[in-house]
Amino acid sequence: ILKTALVSGTTSGLGKALARKLLDDGFRVIGVNRRADVALESRANFKNYVLDITSTEEVARLLDELRSQGIEIDLFLLNAGIT
């Protein structure tokens, strides 16, 4: 069974490294970022969503969308920073 991790801040630094490691370890990774233009390179089992994780409404919409696709999150890594 494919495990799914939701990782914020996968555009660079620690978040990107964590996402790569999880992909290498066989996870499906849902990347959550504020910008699409600097998302993790396209890899199998990686999907990037652009949203503001400080917005309850945007997060709720994403989780509803994932649930409607039958995707359950097994691991949350909330790594995004504020600049």
mmCIF file of N, CA, C and O in Angstrom:
data_model
loop_
_atom_site.group_PDB
_atom_site.id
_atom_site.type_symbol
_atom_site.label_atom_id
_atom_site.label_comp_id
_atom_site.label_asym_id
_atom_site.label_seq_id
_atom_site.Cartn_x
_atom_site.Cartn_y
_atom_site.Cartn_z
ATOM 1 N N ILE A 1 0.852 -1.188 0.000
ATOM 2 C CA ILE A 1 0.000 0.000 0.000
ATOM 3 C C ILE A 1 0.888 1.238 0.000
ATOM 4 O O ILE A 1 1.801 1.346 0.814
ATOM 5 N N LEU A 2 0.591 2.146 -0.905
ATOM 6 C CA LEU A 2 1.357 3.374 -1.042
ATOM 7 C C LEU A 2 0.991 4.341 0.081
ATOM 8 O O LEU A 2 -0.168 4.694 0.262
ATOM 9 N N LYS A 3 1.975 4.745 0.856
ATOM 10 C CA LYS A 3 1.775 5.741 1.919
ATOM 11 C C LYS A 3 1.872 7.129 1.302
ATOM 12 O O LYS A 3 2.633 7.353 0.366
ATOM 13 N N THR A 4 1.101 8.068 1.865
ATOM 14 C CA THR A 4 1.066 9.426 1.345
ATOM 15 C C THR A 4 1.515 10.407 2.409
ATOM 16 O O THR A 4 1.025 10.378 3.536
ATOM 17 N N ALA A 5 2.451 11.283 2.013
ATOM 18 C CA ALA A 5 2.928 12.345 2.899
ATOM 19 C C ALA A 5 2.553 13.692 2.293
ATOM 20 O O ALA A 5 2.726 13.905 1.091
ATOM 21 N N LEU A 6 2.051 14.590 3.113
ATOM 22 C CA LEU A 6 1.825 15.973 2.710
ATOM 23 C C LEU A 6 2.952 16.787 3.327
ATOM 24 O O LEU A 6 3.145 16.761 4.530
ATOM 25 N N VAL A 7 3.728 17.457 2.454
ATOM 26 C CA VAL A 7 4.897 18.209 2.901
ATOM 27 C C VAL A 7 4.749 19.650 2.425
ATOM 28 O O VAL A 7 4.594 19.900 1.228
ATOM 29 N N SER A 8 4.812 20.592 3.354
ATOM 30 C CA SER A 8 4.784 21.995 2.955
ATOM 31 C C SER A 8 6.209 22.496 2.779
ATOM 32 O O SER A 8 7.146 21.961 3.365
ATOM 33 N N GLY A 9 6.355 23.488 1.929
ATOM 34 C CA GLY A 9 7.667 24.082 1.725
ATOM 35 C C GLY A 9 8.621 23.232 0.916
ATOM 36 O O GLY A 9 9.818 23.204 1.190
ATOM 37 N N THR A 10 8.109 22.539 -0.114
ATOM 38 C CA THR A 10 8.971 21.653 -0.900
ATOM 39 C C THR A 10 9.697 22.378 -2.033
ATOM 40 O O THR A 10 10.324 21.740 -2.872
ATOM 41 N N THR A 11 9.644 23.703 -2.055
ATOM 42 C CA THR A 11 10.311 24.435 -3.136
ATOM 43 C C THR A 11 11.807 24.548 -2.944
ATOM 44 O O THR A 11 12.542 24.770 -3.901
ATOM 45 N N SER A 12 12.287 24.414 -1.711
ATOM 46 C CA SER A 12 13.727 24.533 -1.469
ATOM 47 C C SER A 12 14.065 23.998 -0.082
ATOM 48 O O SER A 12 13.185 23.672 0.705
ATOM 49 N N GLY A 13 15.354 23.934 0.182
ATOM 50 C CA GLY A 13 15.846 23.631 1.519
ATOM 51 C C GLY A 13 15.392 22.309 2.089
ATOM 52 O O GLY A 13 15.309 21.290 1.404
ATOM 53 N N LEU A 14 15.087 22.339 3.377
ATOM 54 C CA LEU A 14 14.725 21.131 4.116
ATOM 55 C C LEU A 14 13.473 20.459 3.552
ATOM 56 O O LEU A 14 13.418 19.237 3.424
ATOM 57 N N GLY A 15 12.462 21.236 3.215
ATOM 58 C CA GLY A 15 11.232 20.662 2.670
ATOM 59 C C GLY A 15 11.476 19.898 1.384
ATOM 60 O O GLY A 15 10.937 18.800 1.168
ATOM 61 N N LYS A 16 12.296 20.467 0.507
ATOM 62 C CA LYS A 16 12.617 19.798 -0.748
ATOM 63 C C LYS A 16 13.410 18.512 -0.487
ATOM 64 O O LYS A 16 13.147 17.469 -1.091
ATOM 65 N N ALA A 17 14.367 18.577 0.429
ATOM 66 C CA ALA A 17 15.163 17.392 0.770
ATOM 67 C C ALA A 17 14.284 16.302 1.386
ATOM 68 O O ALA A 17 14.436 15.113 1.060
ATOM 69 N N LEU A 18 13.371 16.684 2.273
ATOM 70 C CA LEU A 18 12.462 15.710 2.883
ATOM 71 C C LEU A 18 11.568 15.062 1.830
ATOM 72 O O LEU A 18 11.355 13.850 1.844
ATOM 73 N N ALA A 19 11.041 15.870 0.920
ATOM 74 C CA ALA A 19 10.185 15.329 -0.137
ATOM 75 C C ALA A 19 10.953 14.338 -1.003
ATOM 76 O O ALA A 19 10.443 13.258 -1.316
ATOM 77 N N ARG A 20 12.167 14.684 -1.385
ATOM 78 C CA ARG A 20 12.988 13.764 -2.187
ATOM 79 C C ARG A 20 13.242 12.450 -1.449
ATOM 80 O O ARG A 20 13.152 11.374 -2.024
ATOM 81 N N LYS A 21 13.566 12.548 -0.160
ATOM 82 C CA LYS A 21 13.832 11.339 0.630
ATOM 83 C C LYS A 21 12.585 10.463 0.718
ATOM 84 O O LYS A 21 12.660 9.236 0.572
ATOM 85 N N LEU A 22 11.446 11.085 0.963
ATOM 86 C CA LEU A 22 10.201 10.319 1.041
ATOM 87 C C LEU A 22 9.889 9.648 -0.296
ATOM 88 O O LEU A 22 9.466 8.482 -0.330
ATOM 89 N N LEU A 23 10.080 10.361 -1.399
ATOM 90 C CA LEU A 23 9.873 9.759 -2.722
ATOM 91 C C LEU A 23 10.812 8.578 -2.922
ATOM 92 O O LEU A 23 10.394 7.515 -3.402
ATOM 93 N N ASP A 24 12.067 8.747 -2.548
ATOM 94 C CA ASP A 24 13.044 7.661 -2.671
ATOM 95 C C ASP A 24 12.659 6.457 -1.815
ATOM 96 O O ASP A 24 12.969 5.317 -2.164
ATOM 97 N N ASP A 25 11.976 6.711 -0.695
ATOM 98 C CA ASP A 25 11.556 5.647 0.213
ATOM 99 C C ASP A 25 10.203 5.048 -0.161
ATOM 100 O O ASP A 25 9.652 4.236 0.579
ATOM 101 N N GLY A 26 9.639 5.481 -1.304
ATOM 102 C CA GLY A 26 8.409 4.863 -1.796
ATOM 103 C C GLY A 26 7.116 5.548 -1.414
ATOM 104 O O GLY A 26 6.044 4.981 -1.616
ATOM 105 N N PHE A 27 7.175 6.745 -0.880
ATOM 106 C CA PHE A 27 5.960 7.487 -0.551
ATOM 107 C C PHE A 27 5.422 8.208 -1.778
ATOM 108 O O PHE A 27 6.178 8.561 -2.689
ATOM 109 N N ARG A 28 4.122 8.452 -1.781
ATOM 110 C CA ARG A 28 3.525 9.459 -2.653
ATOM 111 C C ARG A 28 3.634 10.755 -1.859
ATOM 112 O O ARG A 28 3.330 10.782 -0.663
ATOM 113 N N VAL A 29 4.072 11.844 -2.501
ATOM 114 C CA VAL A 29 4.257 13.115 -1.807
ATOM 115 C C VAL A 29 3.345 14.171 -2.412
ATOM 116 O O VAL A 29 3.351 14.392 -3.623
ATOM 117 N N ILE A 30 2.571 14.800 -1.541
ATOM 118 C CA ILE A 30 1.754 15.945 -1.902
ATOM 119 C C ILE A 30 2.519 17.169 -1.418
ATOM 120 O O ILE A 30 2.681 17.370 -0.215
ATOM 121 N N GLY A 31 3.031 17.963 -2.354
ATOM 122 C CA GLY A 31 3.744 19.186 -2.008
ATOM 123 C C GLY A 31 2.774 20.344 -1.911
ATOM 124 O O GLY A 31 1.885 20.489 -2.756
ATOM 125 N N VAL A 32 2.913 21.152 -0.889
ATOM 126 C CA VAL A 32 2.059 22.321 -0.685
ATOM 127 C C VAL A 32 2.966 23.541 -0.612
ATOM 128 O O VAL A 32 3.813 23.637 0.273
ATOM 129 N N ASN A 33 2.787 24.443 -1.576
ATOM 130 C CA ASN A 33 3.671 25.589 -1.707
ATOM 131 C C ASN A 33 2.888 26.828 -2.097
ATOM 132 O O ASN A 33 1.804 26.732 -2.662
ATOM 133 N N ARG A 34 3.471 27.971 -1.849
ATOM 134 C CA ARG A 34 2.826 29.234 -2.229
ATOM 135 C C ARG A 34 3.056 29.582 -3.688
ATOM 136 O O ARG A 34 2.321 30.370 -4.256
ATOM 137 N N ARG A 35 4.113 29.007 -4.278
ATOM 138 C CA ARG A 35 4.433 29.317 -5.673
ATOM 139 C C ARG A 35 4.612 28.023 -6.456
ATOM 140 O O ARG A 35 5.253 27.090 -5.979
ATOM 141 N N ALA A 36 4.102 28.006 -7.679
ATOM 142 C CA ALA A 36 4.240 26.819 -8.533
ATOM 143 C C ALA A 36 5.537 26.845 -9.322
ATOM 144 O O ALA A 36 6.055 25.799 -9.701
ATOM 145 N N ASP A 37 6.098 28.014 -9.557
ATOM 146 C CA ASP A 37 7.234 28.137 -10.458
ATOM 147 C C ASP A 37 8.528 27.537 -9.913
ATOM 148 O O ASP A 37 9.456 27.303 -10.678
ATOM 149 N N VAL A 38 8.589 27.282 -8.633
ATOM 150 C CA VAL A 38 9.815 26.717 -8.051
ATOM 151 C C VAL A 38 9.544 25.391 -7.352
ATOM 152 O O VAL A 38 10.238 25.008 -6.441
ATOM 153 N N ALA A 39 8.549 24.673 -7.824
ATOM 154 C CA ALA A 39 8.185 23.400 -7.196
ATOM 155 C C ALA A 39 9.226 22.320 -7.489
ATOM 156 O O ALA A 39 10.008 22.430 -8.428
ATOM 157 N N LEU A 40 9.206 21.293 -6.658
ATOM 158 C CA LEU A 40 10.076 20.126 -6.843
ATOM 159 C C LEU A 40 9.917 19.618 -8.271
ATOM 160 O O LEU A 40 8.822 19.610 -8.823
ATOM 161 N N GLU A 41 11.021 19.194 -8.858
ATOM 162 C CA GLU A 41 10.972 18.695 -10.229
ATOM 163 C C GLU A 41 9.928 17.591 -10.351
ATOM 164 O O GLU A 41 9.601 16.918 -9.389
ATOM 165 N N SER A 42 9.435 17.438 -11.548
ATOM 166 C CA SER A 42 8.394 16.443 -11.801
ATOM 167 C C SER A 42 8.961 15.040 -11.581
ATOM 168 O O SER A 42 9.948 14.661 -12.192
ATOM 169 N N ARG A 43 8.341 14.310 -10.673
ATOM 170 C CA ARG A 43 8.719 12.927 -10.397
ATOM 171 C C ARG A 43 7.452 12.115 -10.229
ATOM 172 O O ARG A 43 6.419 12.638 -9.834
ATOM 173 N N ALA A 44 7.562 10.836 -10.509
ATOM 174 C CA ALA A 44 6.429 9.949 -10.271
ATOM 175 C C ALA A 44 6.059 10.030 -8.796
ATOM 176 O O ALA A 44 6.919 10.160 -7.931
ATOM 177 N N ASN A 45 4.796 10.005 -8.513
ATOM 178 C CA ASN A 45 4.259 10.042 -7.152
ATOM 179 C C ASN A 45 4.442 11.380 -6.443
ATOM 180 O O ASN A 45 4.353 11.440 -5.218
ATOM 181 N N PHE A 46 4.694 12.447 -7.200
ATOM 182 C CA PHE A 46 4.751 13.790 -6.610
ATOM 183 C C PHE A 46 3.723 14.677 -7.287
ATOM 184 O O PHE A 46 3.628 14.721 -8.506
ATOM 185 N N LYS A 47 2.954 15.379 -6.480
ATOM 186 C CA LYS A 47 1.972 16.336 -6.994
ATOM 187 C C LYS A 47 2.097 17.606 -6.174
ATOM 188 O O LYS A 47 2.113 17.568 -4.951
ATOM 189 N N ASN A 48 2.219 18.729 -6.854
ATOM 190 C CA ASN A 48 2.336 20.023 -6.185
ATOM 191 C C ASN A 48 0.994 20.751 -6.204
ATOM 192 O O ASN A 48 0.316 20.787 -7.229
ATOM 193 N N TYR A 49 0.636 21.311 -5.067
ATOM 194 C CA TYR A 49 -0.550 22.159 -4.958
ATOM 195 C C TYR A 49 -0.100 23.527 -4.472
ATOM 196 O O TYR A 49 0.718 23.624 -3.556
ATOM 197 N N VAL A 50 -0.632 24.550 -5.105
ATOM 198 C CA VAL A 50 -0.307 25.917 -4.724
ATOM 199 C C VAL A 50 -1.411 26.422 -3.811
ATOM 200 O O VAL A 50 -2.583 26.469 -4.199
ATOM 201 N N LEU A 51 -1.028 26.751 -2.586
ATOM 202 C CA LEU A 51 -1.981 27.333 -1.648
ATOM 203 C C LEU A 51 -1.236 27.962 -0.488
ATOM 204 O O LEU A 51 -0.048 27.742 -0.297
ATOM 205 N N ASP A 52 -1.960 28.744 0.267
ATOM 206 C CA ASP A 52 -1.424 29.398 1.462
ATOM 207 C C ASP A 52 -1.840 28.558 2.660
ATOM 208 O O ASP A 52 -3.026 28.491 2.988
ATOM 209 N N ILE A 53 -0.880 27.900 3.312
ATOM 210 C CA ILE A 53 -1.242 27.004 4.421
ATOM 211 C C ILE A 53 -1.755 27.749 5.649
ATOM 212 O O ILE A 53 -2.253 27.129 6.572
ATOM 213 N N THR A 54 -1.673 29.070 5.648
ATOM 214 C CA THR A 54 -2.264 29.825 6.754
ATOM 215 C C THR A 54 -3.749 30.075 6.534
ATOM 216 O O THR A 54 -4.422 30.607 7.412
ATOM 217 N N SER A 55 -4.254 29.669 5.361
ATOM 218 C CA SER A 55 -5.669 29.839 5.040
ATOM 219 C C SER A 55 -6.422 28.542 5.336
ATOM 220 O O SER A 55 -6.267 27.544 4.632
ATOM 221 N N THR A 56 -7.246 28.573 6.355
ATOM 222 C CA THR A 56 -8.031 27.399 6.731
ATOM 223 C C THR A 56 -8.905 26.932 5.577
ATOM 224 O O THR A 56 -9.039 25.732 5.336
ATOM 225 N N GLU A 57 -9.465 27.876 4.841
ATOM 226 C CA GLU A 57 -10.353 27.530 3.728
ATOM 227 C C GLU A 57 -9.590 26.807 2.616
ATOM 228 O O GLU A 57 -10.077 25.816 2.063
ATOM 229 N N GLU A 58 -8.403 27.302 2.278
ATOM 230 C CA GLU A 58 -7.622 26.665 1.218
ATOM 231 C C GLU A 58 -7.183 25.263 1.617
ATOM 232 O O GLU A 58 -7.226 24.333 0.805
ATOM 233 N N VAL A 59 -6.772 25.096 2.846
ATOM 234 C CA VAL A 59 -6.351 23.775 3.331
ATOM 235 C C VAL A 59 -7.541 22.817 3.329
ATOM 236 O O VAL A 59 -7.420 21.668 2.884
ATOM 237 N N ALA A 60 -8.695 23.276 3.787
ATOM 238 C CA ALA A 60 -9.896 22.432 3.809
ATOM 239 C C ALA A 60 -10.278 21.996 2.396
ATOM 240 O O ALA A 60 -10.627 20.827 2.169
ATOM 241 N N ARG A 61 -10.187 22.921 1.427
ATOM 242 C CA ARG A 61 -10.495 22.580 0.030
ATOM 243 C C ARG A 61 -9.545 21.505 -0.497
ATOM 244 O O ARG A 61 -9.973 20.562 -1.164
ATOM 245 N N LEU A 62 -8.261 21.645 -0.185
ATOM 246 C CA LEU A 62 -7.289 20.655 -0.637
ATOM 247 C C LEU A 62 -7.583 19.288 -0.027
ATOM 248 O O LEU A 62 -7.612 18.277 -0.734
ATOM 249 N N LEU A 63 -7.812 19.244 1.275
ATOM 250 C CA LEU A 63 -8.091 17.961 1.922
ATOM 251 C C LEU A 63 -9.366 17.327 1.377
ATOM 252 O O LEU A 63 -9.422 16.106 1.169
ATOM 253 N N ASP A 64 -10.384 18.137 1.103
ATOM 254 C CA ASP A 64 -11.610 17.614 0.493
ATOM 255 C C ASP A 64 -11.334 17.039 -0.892
ATOM 256 O O ASP A 64 -11.844 15.976 -1.244
ATOM 257 N N GLU A 65 -10.514 17.760 -1.671
ATOM 258 C CA GLU A 65 -10.168 17.278 -3.012
ATOM 259 C C GLU A 65 -9.414 15.956 -2.942
ATOM 260 O O GLU A 65 -9.709 15.014 -3.689
ATOM 261 N N LEU A 66 -8.450 15.874 -2.036
ATOM 262 C CA LEU A 66 -7.691 14.631 -1.899
ATOM 263 C C LEU A 66 -8.595 13.481 -1.462
ATOM 264 O O LEU A 66 -8.510 12.372 -2.000
ATOM 265 N N ARG A 67 -9.468 13.735 -0.495
ATOM 266 C CA ARG A 67 -10.397 12.685 -0.037
ATOM 267 C C ARG A 67 -11.305 12.220 -1.175
ATOM 268 O O ARG A 67 -11.603 11.026 -1.284
ATOM 269 N N SER A 68 -11.752 13.164 -2.023
ATOM 270 C CA SER A 68 -12.632 12.793 -3.139
ATOM 271 C C SER A 68 -11.906 11.896 -4.140
ATOM 272 O O SER A 68 -12.540 11.165 -4.889
ATOM 273 N N GLN A 69 -10.573 11.951 -4.150
ATOM 274 C CA GLN A 69 -9.760 11.091 -5.011
ATOM 275 C C GLN A 69 -9.351 9.801 -4.293
ATOM 276 O O GLN A 69 -8.588 8.998 -4.832
ATOM 277 N N GLY A 70 -9.831 9.629 -3.067
ATOM 278 C CA GLY A 70 -9.502 8.436 -2.298
ATOM 279 C C GLY A 70 -8.125 8.475 -1.669
ATOM 280 O O GLY A 70 -7.580 7.442 -1.275
ATOM 281 N N ILE A 71 -7.537 9.676 -1.549
ATOM 282 C CA ILE A 71 -6.206 9.822 -0.982
ATOM 283 C C ILE A 71 -6.317 10.216 0.487
ATOM 284 O O ILE A 71 -6.931 11.213 0.817
ATOM 285 N N GLU A 72 -5.738 9.396 1.347
ATOM 286 C CA GLU A 72 -5.658 9.686 2.772
ATOM 287 C C GLU A 72 -4.216 10.032 3.109
ATOM 288 O O GLU A 72 -3.289 9.396 2.618
ATOM 289 N N ILE A 73 -4.015 11.016 3.954
ATOM 290 C CA ILE A 73 -2.677 11.445 4.336
ATOM 291 C C ILE A 73 -2.206 10.610 5.529
ATOM 292 O O ILE A 73 -2.866 10.554 6.559
ATOM 293 N N ASP A 74 -1.055 9.973 5.368
ATOM 294 C CA ASP A 74 -0.464 9.167 6.435
ATOM 295 C C ASP A 74 0.538 9.955 7.272
ATOM 296 O O ASP A 74 0.789 9.618 8.426
ATOM 297 N N LEU A 75 1.132 10.991 6.672
ATOM 298 C CA LEU A 75 2.183 11.747 7.332
ATOM 299 C C LEU A 75 2.092 13.210 6.918
ATOM 300 O O LEU A 75 1.995 13.510 5.727
ATOM 301 N N PHE A 76 2.087 14.102 7.889
ATOM 302 C CA PHE A 76 2.113 15.546 7.635
ATOM 303 C C PHE A 76 3.474 16.080 8.086
ATOM 304 O O PHE A 76 3.887 15.858 9.226
ATOM 305 N N LEU A 77 4.173 16.780 7.198
ATOM 306 C CA LEU A 77 5.412 17.469 7.553
ATOM 307 C C LEU A 77 5.211 18.949 7.210
ATOM 308 O O LEU A 77 5.292 19.335 6.047
ATOM 309 N N LEU A 78 4.918 19.728 8.223
ATOM 310 C CA LEU A 78 4.613 21.135 8.021
ATOM 311 C C LEU A 78 5.903 21.927 8.227
ATOM 312 O O LEU A 78 6.273 22.273 9.333
ATOM 313 N N ASN A 79 6.542 22.213 7.120
ATOM 314 C CA ASN A 79 7.890 22.733 7.111
ATOM 315 C C ASN A 79 7.992 24.160 6.600
ATOM 316 O O ASN A 79 9.040 24.778 6.712
ATOM 317 N N ALA A 80 6.941 24.707 6.031
ATOM 318 C CA ALA A 80 7.015 26.022 5.388
ATOM 319 C C ALA A 80 7.368 27.090 6.405
ATOM 320 O O ALA A 80 6.907 27.084 7.540
ATOM 321 N N GLY A 81 8.197 28.015 5.966
ATOM 322 C CA GLY A 81 8.585 29.132 6.815
ATOM 323 C C GLY A 81 7.906 30.406 6.365
ATOM 324 O O GLY A 81 7.295 30.474 5.307
ATOM 325 N N ILE A 82 7.988 31.410 7.184
ATOM 326 C CA ILE A 82 7.430 32.724 6.861
ATOM 327 C C ILE A 82 8.580 33.693 6.706
ATOM 328 O O ILE A 82 9.464 33.761 7.553
ATOM 329 N N THR A 83 8.582 34.423 5.599
ATOM 330 C CA THR A 83 9.637 35.400 5.373
ATOM 331 C C THR A 83 9.103 36.803 5.460
ATOM 332 O O THR A 83 7.935 37.046 5.357
#
